[in-house]
Coordinates of C-alpha atoms and ligand atoms in Angstrom, one line a residue:
X1129 CA -5.8 -29.8 10.8
X1130 CA -9.1 -28.6 12.2
X1131 CA -9.5 -24.8 12.6
X1132 CA -12.2 -22.4 13.7
X1133 CA -12.8 -19.4 11.4
X1134 CA -15.0 -16.5 12.3
X1135 CA -16.5 -15.0 9.2
X1136 CA -18.0 -11.6 9.7
X1137 CA -20.6 -10.4 7.3
X1138 CA -21.3 -14.0 6.2
X1139 CA -25.0 -13.2 5.6
X1140 CA -24.1 -10.8 2.8
X1141 CA -23.2 -11.4 -0.8
X1142 CA -19.5 -12.4 -0.8
X1143 CA -19.4 -13.6 2.8
X1144 CA -22.2 -16.1 2.3
X1145 CA -20.4 -17.5 -0.9
X1146 CA -17.3 -17.7 1.3
X1147 CA -19.1 -19.6 4.0
X1148 CA -20.4 -22.1 1.5
X1149 CA -17.0 -22.6 -0.1
X1150 CA -15.2 -23.1 3.2
X1151 CA -17.8 -25.7 4.5
X1152 CA -17.5 -27.5 1.2
X1153 CA -13.7 -27.4 1.0
X1154 CA -12.7 -27.9 4.6
X1155 CA -15.0 -30.4 6.1
X1156 CA -13.2 -30.5 9.5
X1157 CA -13.3 -26.7 9.9
X1158 CA -15.8 -24.9 12.2
X1159 CA -17.2 -21.8 10.5
X1160 CA -18.8 -19.2 12.8
X1161 CA -20.7 -16.4 11.0
X1162 CA -21.0 -13.1 12.9
X1163 CA -23.4 -10.7 11.2
X1164 CA -25.5 -7.8 12.3
X1165 CA -28.2 -8.6 9.6
X1166 CA -28.4 -5.1 8.3
X1167 CA -30.6 -4.4 5.2
X1168 CA -27.8 -6.2 3.2
X1169 CA -27.7 -9.3 5.4
X1170 CA -30.1 -12.1 4.8
X1171 CA -30.5 -15.1 7.1
X1172 CA -32.5 -16.9 4.3
X1173 CA -29.2 -17.0 2.3
X1174 CA -27.6 -19.1 4.9
X1175 CA -30.6 -21.5 5.2
X1176 CA -28.8 -24.4 3.4
X1177 CA -26.0 -24.5 6.0
X1178 CA -28.0 -23.6 9.2
X1179 CA -28.3 -27.3 10.2
X1180 CA -24.7 -28.1 9.4
X1181 CA -23.0 -29.1 12.8
X1182 CA -19.8 -27.4 11.6
X1183 CA -21.6 -24.0 11.2
X1184 CA -22.8 -21.5 13.8
X1185 CA -24.6 -18.2 13.2
X1186 CA -24.4 -15.3 15.7
X1187 CA -26.3 -12.1 15.2
X1188 CA -24.0 -9.3 16.5
X1189 CA -22.5 -6.0 15.5
X1190 CA -18.7 -5.9 14.9
X1191 CA -18.7 -2.6 16.7
X1192 CA -20.2 -4.2 19.8
X1193 CA -17.0 -4.9 21.8
X1194 CA -18.7 -7.0 24.5
X1195 CA -20.5 -9.2 22.0
X1196 CA -17.3 -9.6 19.9
X1197 CA -15.1 -10.5 23.0
X1198 CA -17.7 -12.9 24.2
X1199 CA -17.7 -14.7 20.9
X1200 CA -13.9 -14.9 20.9
X1201 CA -14.0 -16.4 24.4
X1202 CA -16.5 -19.0 23.4
X1203 CA -15.0 -19.9 20.0
X1204 CA -11.3 -19.3 20.4
X1205 CA -10.9 -18.7 16.6
X1206 CA -7.8 -19.5 14.7
X1207 CA -8.6 -17.2 11.8
X1208 CA -10.9 -14.2 11.4
X1209 CA -12.0 -13.1 7.9
X1210 CA -13.7 -9.7 8.0
X1211 CA -16.3 -9.2 5.3
X1212 CA -18.7 -7.1 7.4
X1213 CA -19.1 -3.7 6.0
X1214 CA -21.4 -1.1 4.7
X1215 CA -20.6 -1.7 1.0
X1216 CA -22.7 0.5 -1.3
X1217 CA -21.1 3.7 -2.7
X1218 CA -24.4 5.4 -3.4
X1219 CA -25.5 5.0 0.2
X1220 CA -22.2 6.3 1.5
X1221 CA -22.7 9.5 -0.6
X1222 CA -26.2 9.9 1.0
X1223 CA -25.0 9.2 4.6
X1224 CA -21.4 8.5 5.4
X1225 CA -21.6 8.1 9.2
X1226 CA -22.5 4.4 9.4
X1227 CA -19.7 3.7 6.9
X1228 CA -17.1 5.2 9.3
X1229 CA -18.6 3.3 12.3
X1230 CA -18.8 -0.2 10.8
X1231 CA -15.9 -0.1 8.3
X1232 CA -13.4 1.6 10.6
X1233 CA -14.5 1.2 14.2
X1234 CA -15.8 -2.3 13.6
X1235 CA -12.4 -3.3 12.1
X1236 CA -10.6 -1.9 15.1
X1237 CA -12.9 -3.7 17.5
X1238 CA -12.3 -7.1 15.7
X1239 CA -8.5 -6.6 15.7
X1240 CA -8.6 -5.6 19.4
X1241 CA -10.3 -8.9 20.1
X1242 CA -7.6 -10.7 18.0
X1243 CA -4.9 -9.0 20.1
X1244 CA -6.6 -9.9 23.4
X1245 CA -7.3 -13.5 22.7
X1246 CA -4.5 -14.4 20.2
X1247 CA -5.0 -15.3 16.6
X1248 CA -3.2 -17.2 13.8
X1249 CA -4.5 -14.8 11.1
X1250 CA -6.7 -11.8 10.8
X1251 CA -7.8 -11.2 7.2
X1252 CA -9.3 -7.9 6.0
X1253 CA -11.4 -8.1 2.9
X1254 CA -10.8 -4.8 1.2
X1255 CA -11.5 -3.3 -2.2
X1256 CA -9.6 -1.9 -5.3
X1257 CA -11.6 1.3 -4.7
X1258 CA -9.0 2.3 -2.1
X1259 CA -6.7 3.1 -5.1
X1260 CA -9.2 5.7 -6.5
X1261 CA -9.6 5.4 -10.3
X1262 CA -7.7 5.2 -13.5
X1263 CA -8.2 7.4 -16.6
X1264 CA -10.3 5.9 -19.4
X1265 CA -7.7 6.8 -22.1
X1266 CA -4.8 4.9 -20.4
X1267 CA -5.7 1.2 -20.8
X1268 CA -2.0 0.4 -20.1
X1269 CA -2.4 1.4 -16.4
X1270 CA -3.5 -1.0 -13.7
X1271 CA -3.7 -1.0 -9.9
X1272 CA -0.8 -2.8 -8.3
X1273 CA -0.3 -3.2 -4.5
X1274 CA 2.1 -0.3 -4.7
X1275 CA -0.5 2.1 -6.2
X1276 CA -1.0 5.0 -3.7
X1277 CA -4.2 5.1 -1.7
X1278 CA -6.3 7.9 -3.2
X1279 CA -10.0 7.5 -2.5
X1280 CA -13.0 9.1 -4.0
X1281 CA -16.1 8.2 -2.0
X1282 CA -16.9 8.0 1.7
X1283 CA -17.2 4.2 1.2
X1284 CA -13.7 3.8 -0.3
X1285 CA -12.3 6.3 2.2
X1286 CA -13.6 4.2 5.1
X1287 CA -12.2 1.0 3.6
X1288 CA -8.8 2.7 3.1
X1289 CA -8.8 3.9 6.7
X1290 CA -9.5 0.3 7.8
X1291 CA -6.6 -1.0 5.6
X1292 CA -4.2 1.5 7.2
X1293 CA -5.4 0.5 10.7
X1294 CA -4.8 -3.2 9.8
X1295 CA -1.3 -2.5 8.7
X1296 CA -0.7 -0.4 11.8
X1297 CA -1.9 -3.2 14.1
X1298 CA 0.6 -5.4 12.3
X1299 CA 3.5 -3.0 12.6
X1300 CA 2.7 -1.8 16.2
X1301 CA 1.4 -5.0 17.8
X1302 CA 2.7 -7.7 15.5
X1303 CA -0.8 -8.8 14.7
X1304 CA -0.6 -11.5 11.9
X1305 CA -2.7 -9.8 9.2
X1306 CA -3.3 -10.0 5.5
X1307 CA -5.4 -7.7 3.3
X1308 CA -7.0 -8.5 -0.1
X1309 CA -8.2 -5.8 -2.5
X1310 CA -10.6 -7.1 -5.0
X1311 CA -12.3 -5.7 -8.0
X1312 CA -16.1 -5.7 -8.5
X1313 CA -17.7 -9.1 -7.8
X1314 CA -20.8 -10.6 -9.4
X1315 CA -22.7 -13.9 -8.9
X1316 CA -25.4 -15.5 -6.7
X1317 CA -26.8 -13.6 -3.6
X1318 CA -25.7 -10.2 -4.9
X1319 CA -27.9 -7.5 -3.3
X1320 CA -30.1 -5.9 -5.9
X1321 CA -29.0 -2.4 -5.2
X1322 CA -25.7 -3.1 -7.1
X1323 CA -25.4 -2.7 -10.9
X1324 CA -25.8 -6.3 -12.2
X1325 CA -28.6 -7.6 -9.9
X1326 CA -30.5 -4.3 -10.1
X1327 CA -30.5 -4.4 -13.9
X1328 CA -31.6 -8.0 -13.9
X1329 CA -34.5 -7.3 -11.5
X1330 CA -35.6 -4.2 -13.4
X1331 CA -35.4 -5.8 -16.8
X1332 CA -37.5 -8.7 -15.6
X1333 CA -40.1 -6.3 -14.2
X1334 CA -40.0 -4.2 -17.4
X1335 CA -38.8 -1.2 -15.4
X1336 CA -36.3 1.4 -16.7
X1337 CA -32.6 0.5 -16.4
X1338 CA -30.9 3.5 -14.8
X1339 CA -27.5 4.0 -16.3
X1340 CA -25.4 6.7 -14.6
X1341 CA -23.9 9.3 -16.9
X1342 CA -23.1 7.9 -20.4
X1343 CA -22.5 4.4 -19.1
X1344 CA -18.8 4.5 -20.1
X1345 CA -17.3 3.9 -16.7
X1346 CA -15.3 0.7 -16.6
X1347 CA -15.3 -1.9 -13.9
X1348 CA -13.2 -5.1 -13.7
X1349 CA -15.6 -7.9 -13.0
X1350 CA -14.7 -11.1 -11.0
X1351 CA -17.0 -14.1 -10.4
X1352 CA -17.6 -14.2 -6.6
X1353 CA -16.4 -17.8 -6.3
X1354 CA -13.0 -16.9 -7.7
X1355 CA -12.7 -14.2 -5.1
X1356 CA -13.6 -16.6 -2.3
X1357 CA -11.0 -19.1 -3.6
X1358 CA -8.4 -16.4 -3.6
X1359 CA -9.1 -15.5 0.1
X1360 CA -8.9 -19.2 1.0
X1361 CA -5.4 -19.3 -0.5
X1362 CA -4.3 -16.1 1.2
X1363 CA -5.5 -17.1 4.7
X1364 CA -3.6 -20.4 4.4
X1365 CA -0.5 -19.5 2.3
X1366 CA -0.3 -15.7 2.1
X1367 CA 2.5 -13.9 3.7
X1368 CA 1.7 -12.0 6.9
X1369 CA 1.7 -8.2 6.6
X1370 CA 1.1 -8.4 2.9
X1371 CA -1.6 -6.9 0.6
X1372 CA -2.8 -9.0 -2.4
X1373 CA -4.8 -7.6 -5.3
X1374 CA -7.5 -9.9 -6.7
X1375 CA -8.9 -9.4 -10.2
X1376 CA -9.0 -11.2 -13.5
X1377 CA -8.6 -8.7 -16.4
X1378 CA -12.3 -8.6 -17.1
X1379 CA -12.8 -4.9 -17.8
X1380 CA -16.2 -3.9 -19.2
X1381 CA -18.1 -0.6 -19.6
X1382 CA -21.3 -0.3 -17.6
X1383 CA -23.3 0.0 -20.8
X1384 CA -21.8 -3.2 -22.2
X1385 CA -22.9 -5.0 -19.0
X1386 CA -26.5 -3.6 -19.2
X1387 CA -26.9 -4.5 -22.9
X1388 CA -25.5 -8.0 -22.3
X1389 CA -28.1 -8.5 -19.5
X1390 CA -30.9 -7.3 -21.8
X1391 CA -29.7 -9.6 -24.6
X1392 CA -29.6 -12.6 -22.2
X1393 CA -33.1 -11.9 -20.9
X1394 CA -34.5 -11.1 -24.4
X1395 CA -35.6 -7.6 -23.3
X1396 CA -35.5 -4.5 -25.4
X1397 CA -32.7 -1.9 -25.2
X1398 CA -35.4 0.8 -25.0
X1399 CA -35.5 0.0 -21.2
X1400 CA -32.1 1.7 -20.9
X1401 CA -32.5 5.2 -19.2
X1402 CA -29.6 7.5 -18.8
X1403 CA -29.8 9.2 -15.4
X1404 CA -27.8 11.9 -13.5
X1405 CA -24.2 10.7 -12.9
X1406 CA -23.0 9.5 -9.4
X1407 CA -21.1 12.3 -7.6
X1408 CA -17.4 11.8 -7.8
X1409 CA -18.0 8.7 -10.0
X1410 CA -14.7 6.7 -10.4
X1411 CA -13.9 6.3 -14.1
X1412 CA -12.1 3.0 -14.4
X1413 CA -10.9 0.2 -12.1
X1414 CA -8.4 -2.4 -13.3
X1415 CA -6.4 -4.8 -11.2
X1416 CA -3.0 -6.2 -11.9
X1417 CA -3.1 -9.6 -10.2
X1418 CA 0.5 -10.6 -10.9
X1419 CA 1.5 -10.8 -7.2
X1420 CA -1.2 -13.3 -6.1
X1421 CA -0.7 -15.3 -9.3
X1422 CA 3.1 -15.5 -8.8
X1423 CA 3.1 -16.1 -5.1
X1424 CA 0.0 -18.3 -4.6
X1425 CA -0.8 -19.6 -8.1
X1426 CA -4.2 -18.0 -8.1
X1427 CA -6.0 -17.4 -11.4
X1428 CA -9.7 -16.7 -12.1
X1429 CA -11.5 -19.8 -13.3
X1430 CA -14.8 -18.3 -14.5
X1431 CA -14.6 -16.1 -17.6
X1432 CA -17.1 -13.2 -17.8
X1433 CA -19.1 -14.7 -20.7
X1434 CA -19.8 -17.8 -18.7
X1435 CA -20.2 -16.1 -15.3
X1436 CA -22.8 -13.6 -16.5
X1437 CA -24.9 -16.4 -18.0
X1438 CA -24.7 -18.4 -14.8
X1439 CA -25.6 -15.3 -12.8
X1440 CA -28.6 -14.3 -14.9
X1441 CA -29.8 -18.0 -14.7
X1442 CA -29.4 -17.9 -10.9
X1443 CA -31.6 -14.8 -10.6
X1444 CA -34.2 -16.5 -12.8
X1445 CA -34.1 -19.7 -10.7
X1446 CA -34.1 -17.8 -7.3
X1447 CA -36.8 -15.2 -7.8
X1448 CA -38.2 -15.6 -4.3
X1449 CA -34.8 -14.7 -2.8
X1450 CA -34.6 -11.3 -4.4
X1451 CA -38.3 -10.6 -4.7
X1452 CA -38.5 -10.7 -0.9
X1453 CA -35.6 -8.3 -0.7
X1454 CA -37.1 -5.7 -3.1
X1455 CA -40.3 -5.5 -1.3
X1456 CA -40.5 -3.3 1.9
X1457 CA -37.6 -1.0 2.8
X1458 CA -36.0 -1.4 -0.6
X1459 CA -38.9 0.4 -2.2
X1460 CA -38.2 3.5 -0.1
X1461 CA -34.5 3.3 -0.9
X1462 CA -35.2 3.0 -4.6
X1463 CA -37.6 5.9 -4.6
X1464 CA -35.1 8.1 -2.7
X1465 CA -32.1 7.2 -5.0
X1466 CA -33.8 7.1 -8.3
X1467 CA -37.1 9.0 -7.9
X1468 CA -36.1 12.3 -9.5
X1469 CA -32.7 11.4 -10.9
Ligands
NAD2985 P1 -22.9 -6.8 1.4 O1 -23.3 -5.4 1.7 O2 -23.6 -7.7 0.5 O3 -22.8 -7.6 2.8 C1 -22.3 -7.0 4.0 C2 -22.7 -7.9 5.2 O4 -22.1 -7.3 6.4 C3 -24.2 -8.0 5.4 O5 -24.5 -9.4 5.7 C4 -24.4 -7.2 6.7 O6 -25.5 -7.6 7.5 C5 -23.1 -7.3 7.4 N1 -22.8 -6.1 8.3 C6 -22.9 -4.8 8.0 N2 -22.6 -4.1 9.0 C7 -22.3 -5.0 10.0 C8 -21.8 -4.8 11.4 N3 -21.7 -3.6 11.9 N4 -21.6 -5.9 12.1 C9 -21.8 -7.1 11.6 N5 -22.2 -7.3 10.3 C10 -22.4 -6.3 9.5 O7 -21.3 -6.7 1.0 P2 -20.5 -7.6 0.0 O8 -20.7 -7.1 -1.4 O9 -20.6 -9.0 0.3 O10 -19.0 -7.1 0.5 C11 -18.3 -7.9 1.5 C12 -16.9 -7.2 1.7 O11 -16.2 -7.2 0.5 C13 -17.0 -5.8 2.1 O12 -16.0 -5.5 3.1 C14 -16.7 -5.0 0.8 O13 -16.1 -3.8 1.1 C15 -15.7 -5.9 0.2 N6 -15.7 -5.9 -1.3 C16 -16.9 -6.0 -2.0 C17 -16.8 -6.0 -3.4 C18 -18.0 -6.2 -4.3 O14 -18.0 -6.1 -5.5 N7 -19.2 -6.5 -3.7 C19 -15.6 -5.8 -4.1 C20 -14.4 -5.7 -3.3 C21 -14.5 -5.7 -1.9
TYD2986 P1 -22.0 -0.6 -8.2 O1 -22.5 -2.0 -8.5 O2 -22.7 0.3 -7.2 O3 -20.4 -0.9 -7.8 P2 -19.2 0.2 -7.5 O4 -19.7 1.5 -7.5 O5 -18.7 -0.3 -6.2 O6 -18.3 -0.1 -8.6 O7 -21.8 0.1 -9.6 C1 -21.1 -0.4 -10.7 C2 -21.0 0.6 -11.8 O8 -22.4 0.8 -12.3 C3 -20.6 2.0 -11.3 O9 -19.9 2.6 -12.3 C4 -21.9 2.8 -11.1 C5 -22.8 2.1 -12.2 N1 -24.3 2.1 -11.8 C6 -25.2 2.6 -12.7 O10 -24.9 3.0 -13.8 N2 -26.6 2.5 -12.4 C7 -27.0 2.0 -11.2 O11 -28.2 2.0 -10.9 C8 -26.0 1.5 -10.3 C9 -26.4 0.9 -9.0 C10 -24.6 1.5 -10.6

């Protein structure tokens, strides 16, 4: 059956991959992307689907109630998937305010529109960072959906606040919601302020690779397409009011990732530069995906060794995409974050 889905933040990394997957998989669906086009949103990313009659792009802020309500009136969406967020931990440490506005108030505004106009499903794209971190010396511990919320950064706190609001709108107003909490994604269109694309871009430019602390922090990496497939399953078959963790047991230290990228690019390890650690740096993230596997049959399809090769190749094949991004404002950001670190 045909459906209309509003995808917020669809000009960003994961949202754009989700837009592509949905248009590919559900030919009769209408996909409407609502995006403010912040520094992290790129219209050029959506170029391949701009002429698709089943796709519409609307530039708007999820905090702008009038614009959001107008879009709901026009499109009468069946499903809303909220990717729109300020997403970078380091930026949240520098300036938390915009994280609270977009990630919390924006989520509330979208859900108010869902209440006003009626909706089949509101899906909140959240993060495993709401669980805080795990110790490095307890590899037996994983985040389950029952792990208490225990955040470290302004970013993760704002995402946790949004999750609590989503669950409150379900309990109080009966809004049909689901939440997914995913581990670190990687793949095409990843903004080059995040670990993997930053290291690829710097290595190709022969610039130092800034590793925080000793590089021993652990992240649980998931290929972005696997995340998008999990969300597709949840919005169609997930139980209302439920939280689903998404991750594929792909834990790596940061230094392993950085060395792997250098190896794939044939660049020397002498480019690695250890810099001052991130404030409040979470030690280890690791997802237990048993619930989504048992209930919805989801399993990751791309193993890290394949995914990282595909990702590095994508950055080699799409230099103009990221070279445009790292000119201009990005240079000021880079100087501010890494200049005297
Ligand atoms: P991103 O920073 O690449 O993209 C965010 C997008 O949201 C951009 O297109 C931006 O323009 C848009 N946006 C920002 N503020 C907006 C606003 N006020 N109104 C409308 N649009 C706005 O982020 P991403 O990495 O693609 O992450 C997407 C979602 O997934 C986020 O909610 C993030 O918390 C979550 N998440 C990300 C990861 C990861 O590894 N990247 C892991 C787990 C969860
Ligand atoms: P990041 O990609 O910012 O994702 P998150 O903080 O949401 O996990 O960082 C991934 C890991 O890489 C994290 O432990 C911080 C580290 N890191 C560096 O060592 N150097 C860098 O320049 C960046 C951006 C991150």
